[in-house]
C-alpha cells in the first residue's frame, strides 16, 4: 500500500503542474489545479475512513485504488478540457490516491503486534519514500520519450496493479 501510495502521490502532485503547463494552461490555471488537489484528499478521507472502520479495509483499498485508476483514465480522456472539468477529475484522482496512505497504514497497524509498531512505522515510511522517488524517476524518463502525459499511464498502472494485488 505504501508503494502504491508513494508512487501515486508523487506522480499526480509532481507531474500535474508540469503537464498542465505543457498543454497551455496559464500559471493561474495551474495554481487553481494544484489548490484543488488537497480538497480531494479532504473529501475522500472521511468517507473512506468511515467505510474502512466498518468493513475490511482491503475492500476499501481496492475501491480507492480502482477509483484512482479510473480518475487517471478520465484525466487522459479530458486532457486539455475546460479547467472546471480537469479540476474535478484531479480532485477525485488526488483524493483517492492520497487516501491509500492512511488506509494501508491503518490496515498494517491493525495486524501488527504492539512491540512491532515502531519498526512497522519506519518501514512503511521508507516504502512510501522509496516509491515516491522511483516512480517519478520512471515518469521523468517516459516524459522525455513520450511527453508529459505519460505520467498518467504510470499512475493508472500503479492504481490497477495495486487494486489487483489487494483483490488477489
CSV table of C-alpha atoms in Angstrom, one decimal:
chain,number,residue,atom,x,y,z
A,1,UNK,CA,0.0,0.0,0.0
A,2,UNK,CA,2.8,2.4,0.8
A,3,UNK,CA,4.5,1.6,-2.5
A,4,UNK,CA,1.3,2.4,-4.4
A,5,UNK,CA,0.6,5.5,-2.3
A,6,UNK,CA,4.0,7.0,-2.6
A,7,UNK,CA,4.1,6.4,-6.3
A,8,UNK,CA,0.6,7.8,-7.0
A,9,UNK,CA,1.1,10.8,-4.7
A,10,UNK,CA,4.3,11.9,-6.3
A,11,UNK,CA,3.1,11.2,-9.8
A,12,UNK,CA,-0.1,13.1,-9.6
A,13,UNK,CA,1.1,16.0,-7.5
A,14,UNK,CA,4.5,16.2,-9.1
A,15,UNK,CA,3.6,15.9,-12.7
A,16,UNK,CA,0.2,17.6,-12.8
A,17,UNK,CA,1.7,21.1,-12.9
A,18,UNK,CA,4.3,20.2,-15.4
A,19,UNK,CA,1.7,18.6,-17.7
A,20,UNK,CA,-0.8,21.4,-17.3
A,21,UNK,CA,1.8,24.0,-18.2
A,22,UNK,CA,2.9,21.9,-21.2
A,23,UNK,CA,-0.6,21.8,-22.6
A,24,UNK,CA,-1.0,25.5,-22.3
A,25,UNK,CA,-2.7,26.3,-19.0
A,26,UNK,CA,-1.8,29.7,-17.6
A,27,UNK,CA,0.1,30.0,-14.3
A,28,UNK,CA,-3.2,31.0,-12.6
A,29,UNK,CA,-5.0,27.9,-14.0
A,30,UNK,CA,-2.1,25.7,-12.9
A,31,UNK,CA,-2.2,27.1,-9.4
A,32,UNK,CA,-6.0,26.6,-9.3
A,33,UNK,CA,-5.5,23.0,-10.2
A,34,UNK,CA,-2.9,22.5,-7.5
A,35,UNK,CA,-5.0,24.2,-4.9
A,36,UNK,CA,-7.8,21.8,-5.7
A,37,UNK,CA,-5.7,18.7,-5.0
A,38,UNK,CA,-5.8,18.9,-1.2
A,39,UNK,CA,-9.6,19.4,-1.5
A,40,UNK,CA,-9.8,15.9,-3.0
A,41,UNK,CA,-7.8,14.5,-0.1
A,42,UNK,CA,-10.2,16.1,2.4
A,43,UNK,CA,-13.3,15.0,0.6
A,44,UNK,CA,-12.3,11.3,0.2
A,45,UNK,CA,-10.5,10.7,3.5
A,46,UNK,CA,-13.7,11.0,5.5
A,47,UNK,CA,-15.9,8.5,3.6
A,48,UNK,CA,-13.1,6.1,3.0
A,49,UNK,CA,-12.1,6.2,6.7
A,50,UNK,CA,-15.7,5.7,7.8
A,51,UNK,CA,-16.1,2.7,5.4
A,52,UNK,CA,-12.8,1.2,6.5
A,53,UNK,CA,-13.8,1.4,10.1
A,54,UNK,CA,-17.0,-0.7,9.4
A,55,UNK,CA,-15.7,-3.3,6.9
A,56,UNK,CA,-12.5,-5.0,5.9
A,57,UNK,CA,-10.0,-2.3,5.0
A,58,UNK,CA,-8.9,-4.3,2.0
A,59,UNK,CA,-12.3,-3.7,0.3
A,60,UNK,CA,-11.8,0.0,0.7
A,61,UNK,CA,-8.3,-0.2,-0.5
A,62,UNK,CA,-9.5,-2.0,-3.7
A,63,UNK,CA,-12.2,0.6,-4.3
A,64,UNK,CA,-9.8,3.6,-3.6
A,65,UNK,CA,-7.1,2.3,-5.9
A,66,UNK,CA,-9.5,1.3,-8.6
A,67,UNK,CA,-11.2,4.8,-8.5
A,68,UNK,CA,-7.7,6.3,-8.6
A,69,UNK,CA,-7.0,4.4,-11.8
A,70,UNK,CA,-10.4,5.4,-13.3
A,71,UNK,CA,-9.7,9.0,-12.4
A,72,UNK,CA,-6.3,8.7,-14.2
A,73,UNK,CA,-8.1,7.3,-17.3
A,74,UNK,CA,-10.6,10.2,-17.1
A,75,UNK,CA,-7.6,12.6,-16.8
A,76,UNK,CA,-6.3,11.2,-20.1
A,77,UNK,CA,-9.8,11.5,-21.7
A,78,UNK,CA,-10.4,15.1,-20.5
A,79,UNK,CA,-6.9,16.2,-21.0
A,80,UNK,CA,-7.0,19.8,-22.1
A,81,UNK,CA,-10.7,20.2,-21.5
A,82,UNK,CA,-12.1,23.2,-19.6
A,83,UNK,CA,-10.4,23.9,-16.3
A,84,UNK,CA,-13.5,23.1,-14.3
A,85,UNK,CA,-13.7,19.5,-15.7
A,86,UNK,CA,-10.0,19.0,-15.2
A,87,UNK,CA,-10.1,20.2,-11.6
A,88,UNK,CA,-13.0,17.9,-10.8
A,89,UNK,CA,-11.1,14.9,-12.3
A,90,UNK,CA,-7.9,15.8,-10.4
A,91,UNK,CA,-9.9,16.3,-7.1
A,92,UNK,CA,-11.1,12.7,-7.4
A,93,UNK,CA,-7.7,11.5,-8.6
A,94,UNK,CA,-5.8,13.2,-5.7
A,95,UNK,CA,-8.4,12.2,-3.2
A,96,UNK,CA,-8.4,8.6,-4.0
A,97,UNK,CA,-4.7,8.3,-4.4
A,98,UNK,CA,-3.8,10.2,-1.2
A,99,UNK,CA,-6.3,8.1,0.8
A,100,UNK,CA,-4.4,5.0,0.1
A,101,UNK,CA,-1.7,6.1,2.6
A,102,UNK,CA,-4.0,6.2,5.6
A,103,UNK,CA,-6.0,3.1,4.6
A,104,UNK,CA,-2.9,1.0,4.1
A,105,UNK,CA,-1.3,2.4,7.2
A,106,UNK,CA,-4.3,1.5,9.3
A,107,UNK,CA,-4.5,-1.9,7.7
A,108,UNK,CA,-0.9,-2.7,8.6
A,109,UNK,CA,-1.3,-1.3,12.1
A,110,UNK,CA,-4.4,-3.5,12.7
A,111,UNK,CA,-2.4,-6.6,12.1
A,112,UNK,CA,0.9,-5.7,13.8
A,113,UNK,CA,2.0,-6.7,17.3
A,114,UNK,CA,2.3,-3.9,19.8
A,115,UNK,CA,6.0,-4.4,20.0
A,116,UNK,CA,6.4,-4.0,16.2
A,117,UNK,CA,4.6,-0.7,15.7
A,118,UNK,CA,7.7,1.5,15.7
A,119,UNK,CA,9.5,-0.8,13.2
A,120,UNK,CA,6.4,-1.0,11.1
A,121,UNK,CA,6.0,2.7,11.0
A,122,UNK,CA,9.6,3.3,9.8
A,123,UNK,CA,9.3,0.5,7.3
A,124,UNK,CA,6.0,2.0,5.9
A,125,UNK,CA,7.5,5.4,5.6
A,126,UNK,CA,10.6,4.0,3.9
A,127,UNK,CA,8.5,2.1,1.4
A,128,UNK,CA,6.4,5.3,0.7
A,129,UNK,CA,9.6,7.4,0.2
A,130,UNK,CA,11.3,4.8,-2.0
A,131,UNK,CA,8.2,4.6,-4.2
A,132,UNK,CA,7.9,8.4,-4.2
A,133,UNK,CA,11.4,8.6,-5.7
A,134,UNK,CA,11.4,5.6,-8.0
A,135,UNK,CA,8.1,6.1,-9.8
A,136,UNK,CA,8.7,9.8,-10.6
A,137,UNK,CA,12.1,8.8,-12.0
A,138,UNK,CA,10.4,6.4,-14.3
A,139,UNK,CA,7.9,9.1,-15.2
A,140,UNK,CA,10.7,11.6,-16.0
A,141,UNK,CA,12.3,9.1,-18.4
A,142,UNK,CA,8.9,8.4,-20.1
A,143,UNK,CA,8.1,12.1,-20.2
A,144,UNK,CA,11.4,12.7,-22.1
A,145,UNK,CA,10.5,10.0,-24.6
A,146,UNK,CA,6.7,10.3,-24.9
A,147,UNK,CA,5.6,13.6,-23.5
A,148,UNK,CA,4.3,15.0,-20.2
A,149,UNK,CA,1.0,13.0,-20.4
A,150,UNK,CA,2.9,9.7,-19.9
A,151,UNK,CA,2.8,10.2,-16.1
A,152,UNK,CA,-0.9,9.4,-16.3
A,153,UNK,CA,-0.2,6.0,-17.8
A,154,UNK,CA,2.3,5.2,-15.0
A,155,UNK,CA,-0.2,6.4,-12.3
A,156,UNK,CA,-3.1,4.3,-13.9
A,157,UNK,CA,-0.8,1.2,-14.0
A,158,UNK,CA,0.1,1.7,-10.3
A,159,UNK,CA,-3.6,2.0,-9.3
A,160,UNK,CA,-4.7,-1.0,-11.3
A,161,UNK,CA,-1.8,-3.1,-10.1
A,162,UNK,CA,-2.4,-2.3,-6.5
A,163,UNK,CA,-6.2,-2.9,-6.9
A,164,UNK,CA,-5.4,-6.3,-8.4
A,165,UNK,CA,-2.9,-7.2,-5.8
A,166,UNK,CA,-5.2,-6.4,-2.9
A,167,UNK,CA,-8.1,-8.2,-4.6
A,168,UNK,CA,-6.0,-11.2,-5.1
